[in-house]
Coordinates of C-alpha atoms (C1' of nucleotides) in Angstrom, one line a residue:
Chain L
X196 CA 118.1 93.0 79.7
X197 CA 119.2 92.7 75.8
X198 CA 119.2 88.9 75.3
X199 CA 119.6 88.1 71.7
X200 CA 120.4 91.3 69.6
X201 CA 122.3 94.6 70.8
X202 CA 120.5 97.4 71.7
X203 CA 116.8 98.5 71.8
X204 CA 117.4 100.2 69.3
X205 CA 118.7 97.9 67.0
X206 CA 116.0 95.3 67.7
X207 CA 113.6 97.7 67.1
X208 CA 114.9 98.8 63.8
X209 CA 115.5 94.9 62.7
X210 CA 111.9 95.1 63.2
X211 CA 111.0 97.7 61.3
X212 CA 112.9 96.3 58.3
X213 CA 111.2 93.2 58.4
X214 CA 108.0 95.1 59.1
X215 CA 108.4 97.0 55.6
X216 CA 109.5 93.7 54.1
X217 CA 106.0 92.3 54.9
X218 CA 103.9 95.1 54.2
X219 CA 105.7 94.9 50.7
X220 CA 104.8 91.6 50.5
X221 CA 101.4 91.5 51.9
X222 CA 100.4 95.1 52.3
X223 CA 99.3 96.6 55.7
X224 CA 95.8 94.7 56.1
X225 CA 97.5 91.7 54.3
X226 CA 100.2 91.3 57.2
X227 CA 100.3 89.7 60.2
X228 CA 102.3 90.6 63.2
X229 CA 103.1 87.3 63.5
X230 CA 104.9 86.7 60.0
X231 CA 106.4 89.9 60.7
X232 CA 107.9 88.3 64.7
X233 CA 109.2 84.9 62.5
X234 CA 111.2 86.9 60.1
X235 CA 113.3 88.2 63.5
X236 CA 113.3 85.3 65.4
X237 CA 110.5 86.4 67.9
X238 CA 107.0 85.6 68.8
X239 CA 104.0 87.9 67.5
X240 CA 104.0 89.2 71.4
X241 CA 108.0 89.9 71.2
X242 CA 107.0 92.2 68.7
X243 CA 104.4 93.6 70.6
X244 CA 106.6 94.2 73.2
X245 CA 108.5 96.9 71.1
X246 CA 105.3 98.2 69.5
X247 CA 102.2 98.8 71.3
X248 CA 100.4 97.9 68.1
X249 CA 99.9 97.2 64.5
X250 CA 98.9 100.5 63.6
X251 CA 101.9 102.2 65.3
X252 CA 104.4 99.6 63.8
X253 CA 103.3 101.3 60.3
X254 CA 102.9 104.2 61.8
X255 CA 107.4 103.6 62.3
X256 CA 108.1 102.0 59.3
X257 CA 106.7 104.5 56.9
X258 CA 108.8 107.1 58.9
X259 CA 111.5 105.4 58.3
X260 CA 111.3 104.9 54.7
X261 CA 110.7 108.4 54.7
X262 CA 114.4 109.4 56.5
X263 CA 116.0 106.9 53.7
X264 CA 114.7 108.2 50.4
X265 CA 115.9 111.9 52.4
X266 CA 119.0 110.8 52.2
X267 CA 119.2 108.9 48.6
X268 CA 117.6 112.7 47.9
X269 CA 119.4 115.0 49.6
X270 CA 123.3 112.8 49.7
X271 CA 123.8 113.5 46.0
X272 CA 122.9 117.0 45.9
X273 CA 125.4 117.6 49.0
X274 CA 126.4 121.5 48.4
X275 CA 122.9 122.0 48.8
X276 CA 120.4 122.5 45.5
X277 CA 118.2 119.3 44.5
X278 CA 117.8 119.4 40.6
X279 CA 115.7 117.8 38.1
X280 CA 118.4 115.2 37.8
X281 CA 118.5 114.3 41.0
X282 CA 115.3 112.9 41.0
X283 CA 115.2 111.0 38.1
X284 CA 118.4 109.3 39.9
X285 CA 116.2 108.7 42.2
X286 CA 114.0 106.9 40.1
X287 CA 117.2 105.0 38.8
X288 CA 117.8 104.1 42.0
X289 CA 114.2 102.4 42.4
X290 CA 114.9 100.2 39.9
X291 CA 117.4 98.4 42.6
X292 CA 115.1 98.3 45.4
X293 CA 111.8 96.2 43.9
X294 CA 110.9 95.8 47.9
X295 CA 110.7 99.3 48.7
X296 CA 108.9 100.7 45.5
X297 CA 106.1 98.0 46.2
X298 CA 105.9 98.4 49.5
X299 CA 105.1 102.3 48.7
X300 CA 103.0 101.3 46.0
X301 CA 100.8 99.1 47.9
X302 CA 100.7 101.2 50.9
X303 CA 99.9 104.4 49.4
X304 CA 97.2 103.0 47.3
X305 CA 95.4 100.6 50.5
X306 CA 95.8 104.2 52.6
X307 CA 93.0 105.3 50.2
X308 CA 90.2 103.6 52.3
X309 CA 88.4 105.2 54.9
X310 CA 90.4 104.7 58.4
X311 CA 93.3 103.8 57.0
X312 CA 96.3 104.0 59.7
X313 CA 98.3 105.7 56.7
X314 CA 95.7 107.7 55.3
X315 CA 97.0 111.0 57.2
X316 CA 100.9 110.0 56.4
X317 CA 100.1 109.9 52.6
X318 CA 97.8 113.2 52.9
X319 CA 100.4 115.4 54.1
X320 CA 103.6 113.9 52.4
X321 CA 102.0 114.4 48.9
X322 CA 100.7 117.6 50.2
X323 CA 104.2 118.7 51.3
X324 CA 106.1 117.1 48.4
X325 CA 103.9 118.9 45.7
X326 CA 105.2 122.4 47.0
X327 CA 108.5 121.3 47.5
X328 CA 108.5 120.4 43.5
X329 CA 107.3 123.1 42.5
X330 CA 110.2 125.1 44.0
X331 CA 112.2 122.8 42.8
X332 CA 111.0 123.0 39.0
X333 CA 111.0 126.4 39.0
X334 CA 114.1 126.8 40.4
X335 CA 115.7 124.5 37.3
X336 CA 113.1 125.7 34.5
X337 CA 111.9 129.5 35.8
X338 CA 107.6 129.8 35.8
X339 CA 107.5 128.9 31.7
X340 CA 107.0 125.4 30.9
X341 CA 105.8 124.0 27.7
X342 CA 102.3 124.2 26.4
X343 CA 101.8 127.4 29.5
X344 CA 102.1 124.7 32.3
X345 CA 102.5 125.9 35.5
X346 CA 105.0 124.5 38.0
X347 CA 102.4 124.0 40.6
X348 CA 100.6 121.8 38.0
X349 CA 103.4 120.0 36.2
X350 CA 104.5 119.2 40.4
X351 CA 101.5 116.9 40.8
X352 CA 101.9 115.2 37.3
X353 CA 105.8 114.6 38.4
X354 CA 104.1 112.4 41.2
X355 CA 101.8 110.7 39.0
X356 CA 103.9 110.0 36.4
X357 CA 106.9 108.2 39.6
X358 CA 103.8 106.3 41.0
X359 CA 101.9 105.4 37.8
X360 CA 105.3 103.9 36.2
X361 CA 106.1 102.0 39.3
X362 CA 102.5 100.3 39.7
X363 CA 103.3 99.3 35.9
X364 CA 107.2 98.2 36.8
X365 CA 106.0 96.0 39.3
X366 CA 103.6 94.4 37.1
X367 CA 105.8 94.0 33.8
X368 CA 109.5 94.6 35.1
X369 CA 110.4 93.2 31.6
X370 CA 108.5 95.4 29.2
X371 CA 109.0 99.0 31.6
X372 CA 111.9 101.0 31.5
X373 CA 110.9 103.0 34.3
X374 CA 113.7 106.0 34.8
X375 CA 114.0 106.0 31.1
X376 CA 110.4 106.6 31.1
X377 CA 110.5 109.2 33.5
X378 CA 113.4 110.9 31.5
X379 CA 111.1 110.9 28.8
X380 CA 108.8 112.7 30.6
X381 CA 111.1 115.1 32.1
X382 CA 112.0 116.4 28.7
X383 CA 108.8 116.6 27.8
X384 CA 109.0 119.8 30.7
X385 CA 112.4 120.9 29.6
X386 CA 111.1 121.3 25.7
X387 CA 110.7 124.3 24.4
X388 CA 107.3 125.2 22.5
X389 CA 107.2 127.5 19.8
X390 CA 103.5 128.6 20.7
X391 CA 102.5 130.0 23.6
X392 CA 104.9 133.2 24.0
X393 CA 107.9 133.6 26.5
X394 CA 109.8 130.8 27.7
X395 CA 112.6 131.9 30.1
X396 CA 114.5 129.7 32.7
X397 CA 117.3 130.5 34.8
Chain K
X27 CA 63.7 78.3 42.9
X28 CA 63.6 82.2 42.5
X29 CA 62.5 83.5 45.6
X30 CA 63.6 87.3 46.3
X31 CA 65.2 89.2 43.8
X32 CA 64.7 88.8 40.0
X33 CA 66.4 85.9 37.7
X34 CA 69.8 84.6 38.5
X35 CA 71.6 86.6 36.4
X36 CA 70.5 89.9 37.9
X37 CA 70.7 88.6 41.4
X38 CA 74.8 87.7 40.3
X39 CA 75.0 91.6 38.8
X40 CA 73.5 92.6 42.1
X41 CA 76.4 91.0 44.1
X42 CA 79.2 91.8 41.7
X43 CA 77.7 95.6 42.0
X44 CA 78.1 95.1 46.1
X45 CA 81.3 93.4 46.0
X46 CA 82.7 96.2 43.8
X47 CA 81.4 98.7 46.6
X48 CA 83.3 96.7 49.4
X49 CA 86.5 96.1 47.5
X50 CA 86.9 99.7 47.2
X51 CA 86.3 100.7 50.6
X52 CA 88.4 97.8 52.1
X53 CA 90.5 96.3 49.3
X54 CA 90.6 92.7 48.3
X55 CA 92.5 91.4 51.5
X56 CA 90.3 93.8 53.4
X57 CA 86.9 92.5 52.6
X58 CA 85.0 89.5 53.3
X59 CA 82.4 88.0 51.7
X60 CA 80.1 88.2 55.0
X61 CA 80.1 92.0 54.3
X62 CA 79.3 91.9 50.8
X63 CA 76.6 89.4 51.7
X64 CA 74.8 91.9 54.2
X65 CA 74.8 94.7 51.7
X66 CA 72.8 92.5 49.7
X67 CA 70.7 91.0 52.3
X68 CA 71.7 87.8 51.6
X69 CA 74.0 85.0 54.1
X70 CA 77.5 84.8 53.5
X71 CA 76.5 81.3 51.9
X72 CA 74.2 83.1 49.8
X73 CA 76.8 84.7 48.2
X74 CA 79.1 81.2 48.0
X75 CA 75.9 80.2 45.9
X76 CA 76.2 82.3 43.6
X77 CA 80.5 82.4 43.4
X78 CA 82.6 79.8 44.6
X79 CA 84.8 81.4 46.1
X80 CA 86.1 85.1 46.8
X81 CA 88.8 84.9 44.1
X82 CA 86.5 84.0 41.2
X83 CA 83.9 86.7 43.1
X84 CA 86.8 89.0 42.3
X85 CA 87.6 88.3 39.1
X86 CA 84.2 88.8 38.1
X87 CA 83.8 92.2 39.1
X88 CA 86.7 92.8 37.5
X89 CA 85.7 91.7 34.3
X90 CA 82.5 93.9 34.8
X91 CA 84.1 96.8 35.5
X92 CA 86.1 96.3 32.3
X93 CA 82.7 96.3 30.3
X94 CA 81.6 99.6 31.8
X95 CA 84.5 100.8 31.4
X96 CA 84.5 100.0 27.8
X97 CA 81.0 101.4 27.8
X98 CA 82.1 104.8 28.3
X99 CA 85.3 104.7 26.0
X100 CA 83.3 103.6 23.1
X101 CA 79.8 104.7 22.8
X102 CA 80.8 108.5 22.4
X103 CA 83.0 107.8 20.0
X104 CA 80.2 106.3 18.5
X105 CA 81.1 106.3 14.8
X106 CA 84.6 105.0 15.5
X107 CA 87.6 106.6 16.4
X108 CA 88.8 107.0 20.0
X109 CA 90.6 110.2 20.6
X110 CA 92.9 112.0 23.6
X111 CA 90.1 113.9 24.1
X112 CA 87.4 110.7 24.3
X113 CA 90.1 110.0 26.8
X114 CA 90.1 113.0 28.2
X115 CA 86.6 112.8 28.9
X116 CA 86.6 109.5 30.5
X117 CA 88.8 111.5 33.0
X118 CA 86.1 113.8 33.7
X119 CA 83.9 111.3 33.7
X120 CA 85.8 109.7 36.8
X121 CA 85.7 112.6 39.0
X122 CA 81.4 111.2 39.5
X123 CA 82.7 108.3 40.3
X124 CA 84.7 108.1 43.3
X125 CA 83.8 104.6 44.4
X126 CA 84.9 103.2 40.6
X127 CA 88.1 105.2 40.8
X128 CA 89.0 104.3 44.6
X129 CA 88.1 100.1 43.4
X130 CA 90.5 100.4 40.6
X131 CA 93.4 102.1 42.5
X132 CA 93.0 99.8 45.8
X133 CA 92.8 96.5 43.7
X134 CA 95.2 97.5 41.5
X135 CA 98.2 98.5 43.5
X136 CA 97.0 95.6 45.6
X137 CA 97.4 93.1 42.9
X138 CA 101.3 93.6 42.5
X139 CA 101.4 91.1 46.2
X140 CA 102.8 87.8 44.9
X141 CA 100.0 85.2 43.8
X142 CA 97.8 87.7 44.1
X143 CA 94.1 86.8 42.4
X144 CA 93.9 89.9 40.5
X145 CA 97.6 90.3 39.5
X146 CA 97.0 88.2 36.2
X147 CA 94.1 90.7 35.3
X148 CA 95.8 93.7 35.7
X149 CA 99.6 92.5 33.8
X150 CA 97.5 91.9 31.2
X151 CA 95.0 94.6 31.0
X152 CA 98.0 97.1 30.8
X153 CA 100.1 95.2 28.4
X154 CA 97.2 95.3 26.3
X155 CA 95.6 98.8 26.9
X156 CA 99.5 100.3 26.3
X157 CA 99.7 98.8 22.8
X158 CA 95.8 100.4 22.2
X159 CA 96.6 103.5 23.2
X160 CA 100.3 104.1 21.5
X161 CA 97.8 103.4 18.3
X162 CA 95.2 106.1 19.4
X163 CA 98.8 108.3 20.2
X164 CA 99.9 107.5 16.6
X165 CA 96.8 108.2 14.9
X166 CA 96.2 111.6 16.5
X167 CA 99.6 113.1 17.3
X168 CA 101.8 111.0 14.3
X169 CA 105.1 109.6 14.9
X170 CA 106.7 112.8 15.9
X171 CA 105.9 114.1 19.6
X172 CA 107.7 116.7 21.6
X173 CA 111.1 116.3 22.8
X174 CA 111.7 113.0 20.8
X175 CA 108.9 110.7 22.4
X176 CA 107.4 107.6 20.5
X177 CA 104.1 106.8 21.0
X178 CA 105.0 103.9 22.6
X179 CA 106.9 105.7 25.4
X180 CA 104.0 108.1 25.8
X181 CA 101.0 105.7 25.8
X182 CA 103.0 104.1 29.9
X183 CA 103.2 107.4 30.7
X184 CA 99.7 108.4 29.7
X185 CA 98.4 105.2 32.3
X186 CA 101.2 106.4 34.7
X187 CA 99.8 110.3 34.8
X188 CA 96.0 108.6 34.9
X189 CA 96.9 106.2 37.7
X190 CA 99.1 108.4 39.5
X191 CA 96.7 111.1 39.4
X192 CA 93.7 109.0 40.6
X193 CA 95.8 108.8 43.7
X194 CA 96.3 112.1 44.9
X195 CA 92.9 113.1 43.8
X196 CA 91.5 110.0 46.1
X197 CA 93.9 111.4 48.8
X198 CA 93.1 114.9 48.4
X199 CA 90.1 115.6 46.0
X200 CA 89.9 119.4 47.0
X201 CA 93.5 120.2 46.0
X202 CA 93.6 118.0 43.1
X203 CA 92.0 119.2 39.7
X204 CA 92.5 115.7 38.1
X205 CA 90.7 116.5 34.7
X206 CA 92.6 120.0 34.6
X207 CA 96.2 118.3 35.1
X208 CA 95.5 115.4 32.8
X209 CA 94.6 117.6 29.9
X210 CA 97.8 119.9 31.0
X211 CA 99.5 116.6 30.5
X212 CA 97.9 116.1 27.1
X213 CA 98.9 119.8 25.7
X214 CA 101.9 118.2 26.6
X215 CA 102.2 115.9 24.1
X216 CA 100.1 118.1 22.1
X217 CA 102.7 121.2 21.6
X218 CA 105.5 121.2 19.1
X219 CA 109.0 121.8 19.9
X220 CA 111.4 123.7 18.3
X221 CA 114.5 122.3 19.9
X222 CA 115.4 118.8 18.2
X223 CA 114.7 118.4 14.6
X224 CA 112.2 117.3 12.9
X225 CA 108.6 117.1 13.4
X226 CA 105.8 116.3 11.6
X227 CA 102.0 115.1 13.0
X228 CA 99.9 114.0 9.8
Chain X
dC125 C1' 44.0 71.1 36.8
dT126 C1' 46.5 68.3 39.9
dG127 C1' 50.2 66.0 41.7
dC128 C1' 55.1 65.0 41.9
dG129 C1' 60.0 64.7 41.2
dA130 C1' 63.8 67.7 40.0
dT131 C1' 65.9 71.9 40.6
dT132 C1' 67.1 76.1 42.7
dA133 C1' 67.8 79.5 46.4
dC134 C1' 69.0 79.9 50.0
dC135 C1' 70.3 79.4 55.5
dG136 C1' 72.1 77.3 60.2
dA137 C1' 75.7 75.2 62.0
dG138 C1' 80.2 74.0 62.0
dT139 C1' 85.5 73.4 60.5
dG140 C1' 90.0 74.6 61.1
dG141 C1' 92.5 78.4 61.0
dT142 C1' 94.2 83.3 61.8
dC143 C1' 93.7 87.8 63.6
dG144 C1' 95.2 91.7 67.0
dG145 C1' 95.8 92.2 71.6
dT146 C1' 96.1 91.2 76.9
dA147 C1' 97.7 89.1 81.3
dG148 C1' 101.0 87.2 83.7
dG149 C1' 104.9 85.0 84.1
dT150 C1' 110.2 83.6 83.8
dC151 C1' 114.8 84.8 83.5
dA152 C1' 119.2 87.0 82.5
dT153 C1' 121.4 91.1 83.3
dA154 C1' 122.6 95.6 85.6
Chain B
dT95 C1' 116.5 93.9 93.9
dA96 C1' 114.9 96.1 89.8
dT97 C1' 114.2 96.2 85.1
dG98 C1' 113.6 95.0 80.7
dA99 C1' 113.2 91.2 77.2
dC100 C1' 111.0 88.3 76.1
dC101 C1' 107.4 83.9 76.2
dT102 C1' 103.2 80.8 77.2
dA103 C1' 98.6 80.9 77.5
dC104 C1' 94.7 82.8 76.3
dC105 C1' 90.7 85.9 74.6
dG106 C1' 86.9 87.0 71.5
dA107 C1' 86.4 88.0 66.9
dC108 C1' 86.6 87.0 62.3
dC109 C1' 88.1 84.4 58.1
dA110 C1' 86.9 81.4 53.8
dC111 C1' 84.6 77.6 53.0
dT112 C1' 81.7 73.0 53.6
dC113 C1' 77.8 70.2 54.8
dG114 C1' 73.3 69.2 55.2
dG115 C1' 69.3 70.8 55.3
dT116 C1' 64.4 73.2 54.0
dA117 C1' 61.3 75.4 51.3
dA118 C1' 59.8 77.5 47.2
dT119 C1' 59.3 76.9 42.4
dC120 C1' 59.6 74.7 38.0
dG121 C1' 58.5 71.2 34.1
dC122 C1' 55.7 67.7 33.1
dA123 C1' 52.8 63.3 33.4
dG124 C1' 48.4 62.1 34.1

DNA sequence: CTGCGATTACCGAGTGGTCGGTAGGTCATA
DNA sequence: TATGACCTACCGACCACTCGGTAATCGCAG
């Protein structure tokens, strides 16, 4: 059965990488299957052969990237707590994989539009990710931030300030320190402020 | 020569206004000119008549949407100065404008694709608006900002919580209070520190 | 006021190309 | 012999853009 590559598997994950290469380059409506088949060595119908569709082939590759950034997450913190600092090593991180940050960055935003296969994905993951930063916030920093902040408000601003500076990266890699950036904005939550009463973490 | 609408110029506006519409529900890549053509009530050559071709169609409305834009920033600071809180109400401002925000954000993102027709437009919008706004930073908030931040660090990150923000809102409007977490974000900026040394707005 | 050439505002038809997806086959392997 | 991994061939739809018209309107000469 396997011809070229080794297992089913394997093809279909050489796929998906290519897949996610394209959709960086391109974005999702940008893409074709068939530049997608060339950069493996198949025709636009070997690749159909492994994915029913163009929708579902997203559909895979944003799960995927999903399961990676996990573990660039979840590795470093191995006893078990994610911190502050593990994200903005994240971030670091980002600055070493251009292909992946666009290929988010152009994703996310095309899901925006009515229909769009990912629109659902990038509902729920920012919907999930939001709580899961709050914890994590007020885990490090307790419920006090700076200037009365909440950590169910600063959560959301944690994402728009990782997206934002990417979209501005990708633009101007030269004049955009990204994670030093986003360090910048993280102490901005650590400060403390003189004015608005108790502050309190840990 | 005229025969439907009114002069040239406002049967161009007319177009730009449509082609704004499509772009945001299908992005650049995503659109095509046949579509902005029927919204119009015009051929798809009509349209070629009036732009040449789909990128210059583009950048058009782009430069359109920068005068608006403008519009908004500067007539309520009428007298002169531009403040956070002329920003800030620009932010508002975007929450009745769904269709604006979702054109920007699509096109945007969209424009980091290599030789993309737009990705000229945006480089240099930001490169331009961040140097604007560090000076609007600076003239409000002085030289000292909390936790050590320069103006010039928090003008990228003022874009980055804008942008970013315009994309979960777009995602989720109901969960997303974007005018209420972009002025958190501004109080921000806005508080003093105690923590490192000295500081000293005005 | 009339007539006329120039200009403008389109549209029909077509070009060559790409799109996602289907049908049906060949062929190596198990 | 059965199965899975492909491929060739094809489909109808759509893409941006060009060409060559036609008809309405203008400025202007008489």
């Amino acid at each position: 059965m396997v011809r070229r590559g080794g297992s089913r598997e394997s093809r279909r994950e050489e796929i998906l990488l290519a897949a996610l290469d394209v959709f960086a380059e391109r974005g999702y409506t940008g893409a074709s299957i068939a530049s997608i088949a060339e950069r493996v060595g198949l025709s636009q119908q070997g690749v159909l052969h492994y994915f029913p569709s163009k929708d579902r082939l997203l559909a895979e590759v944003l799960r995927l990237r999903d399961e990676r950034n996990l573990d660039v997450l979840v590795l470093p913190g191995e006893g078990g707590a994610i911190t502050l600092d593990t994200v903005a090593a994240l971030v670091e991180y980002n600055e070493q994989r251009r292909g992946i940050v666009q290929s988010f960055t152009v994703l996310s935003a095309e899901s925006v539009i009515e229909n769009h296969p990912a629109r659902d994905f990038f509902k729920e993951r920012y919907g999930t990710a939001r709580v899961w930063m709050a914890e994590v916030i007020r885990a490090e920093l307790g419920d006090e931030l700076p200037a009365g902040l909440t950590p169910e408000q600063a959560a959301p601003l944690m994402f728009a300030v990782m997206d934002g500076l990417q979209l501005q990266w990708l633009l101007a890699p030269d004049e955009i320190d990204m994670p030093g950036l986003f360090r910048a904005f993280l102490s901005l939550l650590k400060a403390r402020d003189s004015a608005p009463g108790l502050s309190g973490p840990t």
